[in-house]
């Protein structure tokens, strides 16, 4: 289970989840680097160099999160990803040298929650782990997100604004919940695509804008006079507490 320690971050008091992490990676240099980075961030890290012991460790040790190298000597990493998914809902970050969009989409569809492109730094991996744990924390424990007069119940998927329920479709809800889970932080469009639509961002697509405009209408605001939803031109979107 996730332990949580309070920590100041992003200008406010937030929660930094700590977790038991399983690292499956056959390259001992990468493995050592990753284990060091994650351990020094407070995580408890186990590691395996091969796929089958990795799968066994998922079953035996029920880690909170798995970092999975896709280039393993005994079993193809993508096959292992599917094998883990057959027995566990554990969040998985895949480490891949392949970074074209079709591959990334396929990996997300195969059950990866997040990916990191090799070569990566210890700090980058640690940031990915932290972001994913925060997402889990949002989905798993803090079932209600409250920002100003906005209240989002993640379990019943009910959104209320100033105590009045707002009907949202699935993607509107997911988008709003993701932004509300990171209040005050500008989220880049590529991240929204990856997290809400599970697709890489092409750049010209209007999907996010369309959903934002629907949400704004429901929240009683406009892009010109935003309250909760603020577009930061050329960067992304943030959700803020307008009462602060
Ligand atoms: Ca490898």
mmCIF file of C-alpha atoms and ligand atoms in Angstrom:
data_model
loop_
_atom_site.group_PDB
_atom_site.id
_atom_site.type_symbol
_atom_site.label_atom_id
_atom_site.label_comp_id
_atom_site.label_asym_id
_atom_site.label_seq_id
_atom_site.Cartn_x
_atom_site.Cartn_y
_atom_site.Cartn_z
ATOM 1 C CA UNK A 1 0.000 0.000 0.000
ATOM 2 C CA UNK A 2 1.070 3.528 -0.562
ATOM 3 C CA UNK A 3 2.529 5.457 2.308
ATOM 4 C CA UNK A 4 2.185 9.195 2.172
ATOM 5 C CA UNK A 5 4.402 11.869 3.631
ATOM 6 C CA UNK A 6 3.508 15.540 3.592
ATOM 7 C CA UNK A 7 5.928 17.601 1.582
ATOM 8 C CA UNK A 8 5.938 21.139 0.293
ATOM 9 C CA UNK A 9 5.870 21.264 -3.463
ATOM 10 C CA UNK A 10 4.672 23.451 -6.301
ATOM 11 C CA UNK A 11 4.153 26.350 -3.967
ATOM 12 C CA UNK A 12 1.827 24.608 -1.573
ATOM 13 C CA UNK A 13 1.498 21.718 0.817
ATOM 14 C CA UNK A 14 0.908 18.594 -1.177
ATOM 15 C CA UNK A 15 1.330 14.902 -0.692
ATOM 16 C CA UNK A 16 4.271 13.020 -2.083
ATOM 17 C CA UNK A 17 3.446 9.341 -2.326
ATOM 18 C CA UNK A 18 6.154 6.821 -1.541
ATOM 19 C CA UNK A 19 5.914 3.362 -2.860
ATOM 20 C CA UNK A 20 7.382 -0.076 -3.290
ATOM 21 C CA UNK A 21 8.738 -0.160 -6.814
ATOM 22 C CA UNK A 22 9.786 -3.161 -8.877
ATOM 23 C CA UNK A 23 12.428 -2.408 -11.490
ATOM 24 C CA UNK A 24 12.746 -4.988 -14.290
ATOM 25 C CA UNK A 25 15.834 -4.141 -16.323
ATOM 26 C CA UNK A 26 18.659 -6.327 -17.603
ATOM 27 C CA UNK A 27 21.234 -3.559 -18.046
ATOM 28 C CA UNK A 28 22.882 -3.374 -14.645
ATOM 29 C CA UNK A 29 24.134 0.189 -15.151
ATOM 30 C CA UNK A 30 20.660 1.486 -15.933
ATOM 31 C CA UNK A 31 19.243 -0.630 -13.133
ATOM 32 C CA UNK A 32 21.727 0.715 -10.580
ATOM 33 C CA UNK A 33 21.092 4.293 -11.678
ATOM 34 C CA UNK A 34 17.342 3.858 -11.457
ATOM 35 C CA UNK A 35 17.424 2.045 -8.131
ATOM 36 C CA UNK A 36 19.639 4.765 -6.680
ATOM 37 C CA UNK A 37 17.416 7.572 -7.934
ATOM 38 C CA UNK A 38 14.191 5.961 -6.719
ATOM 39 C CA UNK A 39 15.669 4.874 -3.383
ATOM 40 C CA UNK A 40 17.000 8.323 -2.637
ATOM 41 C CA UNK A 41 13.501 9.674 -3.332
ATOM 42 C CA UNK A 42 12.278 7.437 -0.512
ATOM 43 C CA UNK A 43 10.868 4.516 -2.481
ATOM 44 C CA UNK A 44 11.548 0.914 -1.589
ATOM 45 C CA UNK A 45 12.984 -0.647 -4.721
ATOM 46 C CA UNK A 46 13.377 -4.280 -5.724
ATOM 47 C CA UNK A 47 14.907 -5.210 -9.034
ATOM 48 C CA UNK A 48 14.974 -8.142 -11.412
ATOM 49 C CA UNK A 49 17.112 -8.566 -14.519
ATOM 50 C CA UNK A 50 14.837 -11.011 -16.326
ATOM 51 C CA UNK A 51 11.193 -11.123 -17.313
ATOM 52 C CA UNK A 52 10.008 -14.290 -15.597
ATOM 53 C CA UNK A 53 11.490 -13.465 -12.164
ATOM 54 C CA UNK A 54 9.975 -10.009 -12.675
ATOM 55 C CA UNK A 55 6.535 -11.504 -13.249
ATOM 56 C CA UNK A 56 7.007 -13.726 -10.192
ATOM 57 C CA UNK A 57 7.961 -10.692 -8.118
ATOM 58 C CA UNK A 58 4.796 -8.876 -9.201
ATOM 59 C CA UNK A 59 2.789 -11.840 -7.910
ATOM 60 C CA UNK A 60 4.784 -12.465 -4.735
ATOM 61 C CA UNK A 61 5.590 -8.919 -3.632
ATOM 62 C CA UNK A 62 2.626 -6.939 -5.028
ATOM 63 C CA UNK A 63 4.637 -3.767 -5.699
ATOM 64 C CA UNK A 64 2.838 -0.425 -5.902
ATOM 65 C CA UNK A 65 4.451 0.312 -9.252
ATOM 66 C CA UNK A 66 6.574 -1.457 -11.887
ATOM 67 C CA UNK A 67 9.229 0.057 -14.131
ATOM 68 C CA UNK A 68 9.581 -2.315 -17.044
ATOM 69 C CA UNK A 69 12.366 -2.385 -19.622
ATOM 70 C CA UNK A 70 10.965 -3.541 -22.945
ATOM 71 C CA UNK A 71 14.239 -5.027 -24.153
ATOM 72 C CA UNK A 72 14.680 -8.050 -21.919
ATOM 73 C CA UNK A 73 16.728 -11.111 -22.859
ATOM 74 C CA UNK A 74 14.266 -13.889 -21.999
ATOM 75 C CA UNK A 75 10.815 -12.572 -22.961
ATOM 76 C CA UNK A 76 9.796 -9.699 -25.211
ATOM 77 C CA UNK A 77 8.967 -6.739 -22.973
ATOM 78 C CA UNK A 78 5.605 -6.133 -24.586
ATOM 79 C CA UNK A 79 4.655 -9.778 -24.031
ATOM 80 C CA UNK A 80 5.708 -9.421 -20.411
ATOM 81 C CA UNK A 81 3.588 -6.281 -20.136
ATOM 82 C CA UNK A 82 0.545 -8.290 -21.238
ATOM 83 C CA UNK A 83 1.441 -11.146 -18.897
ATOM 84 C CA UNK A 84 1.646 -8.777 -15.926
ATOM 85 C CA UNK A 85 -1.653 -7.204 -16.967
ATOM 86 C CA UNK A 86 -3.260 -10.632 -16.992
ATOM 87 C CA UNK A 87 -2.511 -11.065 -13.290
ATOM 88 C CA UNK A 88 -2.230 -7.542 -11.876
ATOM 89 C CA UNK A 89 -3.579 -4.013 -12.079
ATOM 90 C CA UNK A 90 -0.244 -2.634 -10.858
ATOM 91 C CA UNK A 91 0.666 0.680 -12.505
ATOM 92 C CA UNK A 92 3.438 0.164 -15.056
ATOM 93 C CA UNK A 93 5.957 2.576 -16.532
ATOM 94 C CA UNK A 94 7.601 1.113 -19.617
ATOM 95 C CA UNK A 95 11.108 2.139 -20.569
ATOM 96 C CA UNK A 96 11.552 1.999 -24.291
ATOM 97 C CA UNK A 97 14.137 3.056 -26.841
ATOM 98 C CA UNK A 98 11.365 3.266 -29.426
ATOM 99 C CA UNK A 99 9.742 6.638 -29.326
ATOM 100 C CA UNK A 100 7.536 6.847 -32.382
ATOM 101 C CA UNK A 101 3.906 7.573 -31.711
ATOM 102 C CA UNK A 102 2.472 4.323 -33.019
ATOM 103 C CA UNK A 103 4.678 2.347 -30.629
ATOM 104 C CA UNK A 104 3.724 4.490 -27.665
ATOM 105 C CA UNK A 105 0.009 4.133 -28.415
ATOM 106 C CA UNK A 106 0.420 0.382 -28.747
ATOM 107 C CA UNK A 107 2.177 0.198 -25.394
ATOM 108 C CA UNK A 108 -0.511 2.256 -23.682
ATOM 109 C CA UNK A 109 -3.125 -0.014 -25.230
ATOM 110 C CA UNK A 110 -1.198 -3.057 -24.049
ATOM 111 C CA UNK A 111 -1.600 -1.850 -20.473
ATOM 112 C CA UNK A 112 1.246 0.571 -19.787
ATOM 113 C CA UNK A 113 0.231 3.583 -17.695
ATOM 114 C CA UNK A 114 3.225 5.714 -18.522
ATOM 115 C CA UNK A 115 6.404 5.515 -20.536
ATOM 116 C CA UNK A 116 9.898 6.877 -20.400
ATOM 117 C CA UNK A 117 12.222 7.040 -23.379
ATOM 118 C CA UNK A 118 15.733 5.613 -23.085
ATOM 119 C CA UNK A 119 18.225 6.893 -22.290
ATOM 120 C CA UNK A 120 16.636 8.587 -19.293
ATOM 121 C CA UNK A 121 18.162 10.231 -16.246
ATOM 122 C CA UNK A 122 17.491 9.155 -12.693
ATOM 123 C CA UNK A 123 15.719 12.442 -12.068
ATOM 124 C CA UNK A 124 13.480 11.955 -15.092
ATOM 125 C CA UNK A 125 12.477 8.460 -14.030
ATOM 126 C CA UNK A 126 11.836 9.637 -10.489
ATOM 127 C CA UNK A 127 9.612 12.444 -11.806
ATOM 128 C CA UNK A 128 7.614 9.953 -13.894
ATOM 129 C CA UNK A 129 7.191 7.663 -10.909
ATOM 130 C CA UNK A 130 6.085 10.554 -8.727
ATOM 131 C CA UNK A 131 3.580 11.806 -11.303
ATOM 132 C CA UNK A 132 2.090 8.351 -11.753
ATOM 133 C CA UNK A 133 1.873 7.765 -8.006
ATOM 134 C CA UNK A 134 0.120 11.068 -7.618
ATOM 135 C CA UNK A 135 -2.397 9.999 -10.233
ATOM 136 C CA UNK A 136 -2.990 6.730 -8.405
ATOM 137 C CA UNK A 137 -3.284 8.559 -5.133
ATOM 138 C CA UNK A 138 -5.888 10.798 -6.699
ATOM 139 C CA UNK A 139 -7.762 7.820 -8.103
ATOM 140 C CA UNK A 140 -7.246 5.462 -5.198
ATOM 141 C CA UNK A 141 -7.497 7.273 -1.910
ATOM 142 C CA UNK A 142 -8.498 10.888 -2.182
ATOM 143 C CA UNK A 143 -11.757 10.053 -3.914
ATOM 144 C CA UNK A 144 -13.039 13.609 -3.792
ATOM 145 C CA UNK A 145 -11.253 16.531 -5.374
ATOM 146 C CA UNK A 146 -12.272 19.989 -4.231
ATOM 147 C CA UNK A 147 -11.035 23.178 -5.819
ATOM 148 C CA UNK A 148 -12.945 26.296 -4.816
ATOM 149 C CA UNK A 149 -16.629 25.618 -5.371
ATOM 150 C CA UNK A 150 -15.861 22.680 -7.616
ATOM 151 C CA UNK A 151 -16.293 19.222 -6.138
ATOM 152 C CA UNK A 152 -15.399 16.112 -8.126
ATOM 153 C CA UNK A 153 -16.277 12.676 -6.789
ATOM 154 C CA UNK A 154 -13.967 10.280 -8.610
ATOM 155 C CA UNK A 155 -15.821 7.161 -7.565
ATOM 156 C CA UNK A 156 -19.361 8.177 -8.481
ATOM 157 C CA UNK A 157 -18.048 10.488 -11.239
ATOM 158 C CA UNK A 158 -20.288 13.305 -10.051
ATOM 159 C CA UNK A 159 -19.234 16.917 -10.566
ATOM 160 C CA UNK A 160 -20.771 19.697 -8.507
ATOM 161 C CA UNK A 161 -20.256 23.413 -8.813
ATOM 162 C CA UNK A 162 -21.408 25.424 -5.806
ATOM 163 C CA UNK A 163 -23.492 22.407 -4.702
ATOM 164 C CA UNK A 164 -25.279 22.073 -8.048
ATOM 165 C CA UNK A 165 -24.590 18.934 -10.048
ATOM 166 C CA UNK A 166 -23.106 19.328 -13.504
ATOM 167 C CA UNK A 167 -23.553 16.608 -16.120
ATOM 168 C CA UNK A 168 -20.295 15.767 -17.860
ATOM 169 C CA UNK A 169 -19.582 13.226 -20.533
ATOM 170 C CA UNK A 170 -16.771 10.778 -19.999
ATOM 171 C CA UNK A 171 -13.919 12.776 -21.526
ATOM 172 C CA UNK A 172 -15.121 16.035 -20.022
ATOM 173 C CA UNK A 173 -15.063 14.365 -16.636
ATOM 174 C CA UNK A 174 -11.623 12.817 -17.169
ATOM 175 C CA UNK A 175 -10.200 16.114 -18.402
ATOM 176 C CA UNK A 176 -11.675 18.097 -15.524
ATOM 177 C CA UNK A 177 -10.552 15.523 -12.957
ATOM 178 C CA UNK A 178 -7.026 15.439 -14.322
ATOM 179 C CA UNK A 179 -6.746 19.223 -14.216
ATOM 180 C CA UNK A 180 -8.345 19.405 -10.764
ATOM 181 C CA UNK A 181 -5.912 16.769 -9.544
ATOM 182 C CA UNK A 182 -3.098 19.166 -10.396
ATOM 183 C CA UNK A 183 -4.590 22.512 -9.344
ATOM 184 C CA UNK A 184 -2.653 25.625 -10.273
ATOM 185 C CA UNK A 185 -0.231 23.674 -12.459
ATOM 186 C CA UNK A 186 -0.111 24.320 -16.195
ATOM 187 C CA UNK A 187 -0.616 20.965 -17.904
ATOM 188 C CA UNK A 188 0.743 20.709 -21.408
ATOM 189 C CA UNK A 189 -1.540 19.576 -24.191
ATOM 190 C CA UNK A 190 0.658 16.572 -24.942
ATOM 191 C CA UNK A 191 0.252 15.422 -21.349
ATOM 192 C CA UNK A 192 -3.527 15.877 -21.491
ATOM 193 C CA UNK A 193 -3.626 13.809 -24.648
ATOM 194 C CA UNK A 194 -1.531 11.080 -23.123
ATOM 195 C CA UNK A 195 -3.434 11.023 -19.825
ATOM 196 C CA UNK A 196 -7.025 11.688 -20.849
ATOM 197 C CA UNK A 197 -7.185 10.499 -24.441
ATOM 198 C CA UNK A 198 -4.312 8.037 -24.218
ATOM 199 C CA UNK A 199 -2.998 9.249 -27.527
ATOM 200 C CA UNK A 200 0.063 11.202 -28.560
ATOM 201 C CA UNK A 201 -0.634 14.804 -29.430
ATOM 202 C CA UNK A 202 -0.529 15.615 -33.130
ATOM 203 C CA UNK A 203 -0.429 19.392 -32.592
ATOM 204 C CA UNK A 204 -3.273 20.565 -34.795
ATOM 205 C CA UNK A 205 -6.093 18.725 -33.131
ATOM 206 C CA UNK A 206 -8.956 20.727 -31.619
ATOM 207 C CA UNK A 207 -10.239 17.969 -29.348
ATOM 208 C CA UNK A 208 -8.940 19.547 -26.156
ATOM 209 C CA UNK A 209 -10.256 22.991 -27.113
ATOM 210 C CA UNK A 210 -13.674 21.586 -27.902
ATOM 211 C CA UNK A 211 -13.892 19.779 -24.577
ATOM 212 C CA UNK A 212 -12.628 22.848 -22.750
ATOM 213 C CA UNK A 213 -15.286 25.014 -24.345
ATOM 214 C CA UNK A 214 -17.985 22.526 -23.336
ATOM 215 C CA UNK A 215 -16.646 22.469 -19.795
ATOM 216 C CA UNK A 216 -16.460 26.238 -19.637
ATOM 217 C CA UNK A 217 -20.070 26.531 -20.671
ATOM 218 C CA UNK A 218 -21.057 24.084 -17.937
ATOM 219 C CA UNK A 219 -18.957 25.941 -15.383
ATOM 220 C CA UNK A 220 -20.551 29.238 -16.441
ATOM 221 C CA UNK A 221 -17.388 30.853 -17.716
ATOM 222 C CA UNK A 222 -15.741 31.760 -20.999
ATOM 223 C CA UNK A 223 -12.209 31.651 -22.364
ATOM 224 C CA UNK A 224 -12.185 35.448 -22.334
ATOM 225 C CA UNK A 225 -13.353 35.577 -18.720
ATOM 226 C CA UNK A 226 -12.074 32.391 -17.127
ATOM 227 C CA UNK A 227 -12.621 31.448 -13.530
ATOM 228 C CA UNK A 228 -11.490 27.838 -13.145
ATOM 229 C CA UNK A 229 -10.112 26.923 -16.558
ATOM 230 C CA UNK A 230 -7.225 29.027 -17.783
ATOM 231 C CA UNK A 231 -5.544 28.475 -21.123
ATOM 232 C CA UNK A 232 -1.903 29.479 -21.113
ATOM 233 C CA UNK A 233 -1.216 30.300 -24.726
ATOM 234 C CA UNK A 234 1.344 28.087 -26.362
ATOM 235 C CA UNK A 235 1.798 26.027 -23.215
ATOM 236 C CA UNK A 236 -1.307 24.320 -21.915
ATOM 237 C CA UNK A 237 -4.155 24.544 -19.481
ATOM 238 C CA UNK A 238 -4.470 24.970 -15.741
ATOM 239 C CA UNK A 239 -7.337 24.741 -13.333
ATOM 240 C CA UNK A 240 -7.232 27.249 -10.502
ATOM 241 C CA UNK A 241 -9.268 28.053 -7.427
ATOM 242 C CA UNK A 242 -10.919 31.367 -8.360
ATOM 243 C CA UNK A 243 -11.775 32.073 -4.734
ATOM 244 C CA UNK A 244 -8.100 32.376 -3.787
HETATM 245 CA CA1 LIG B 1 17.389 -4.094 -21.877
#
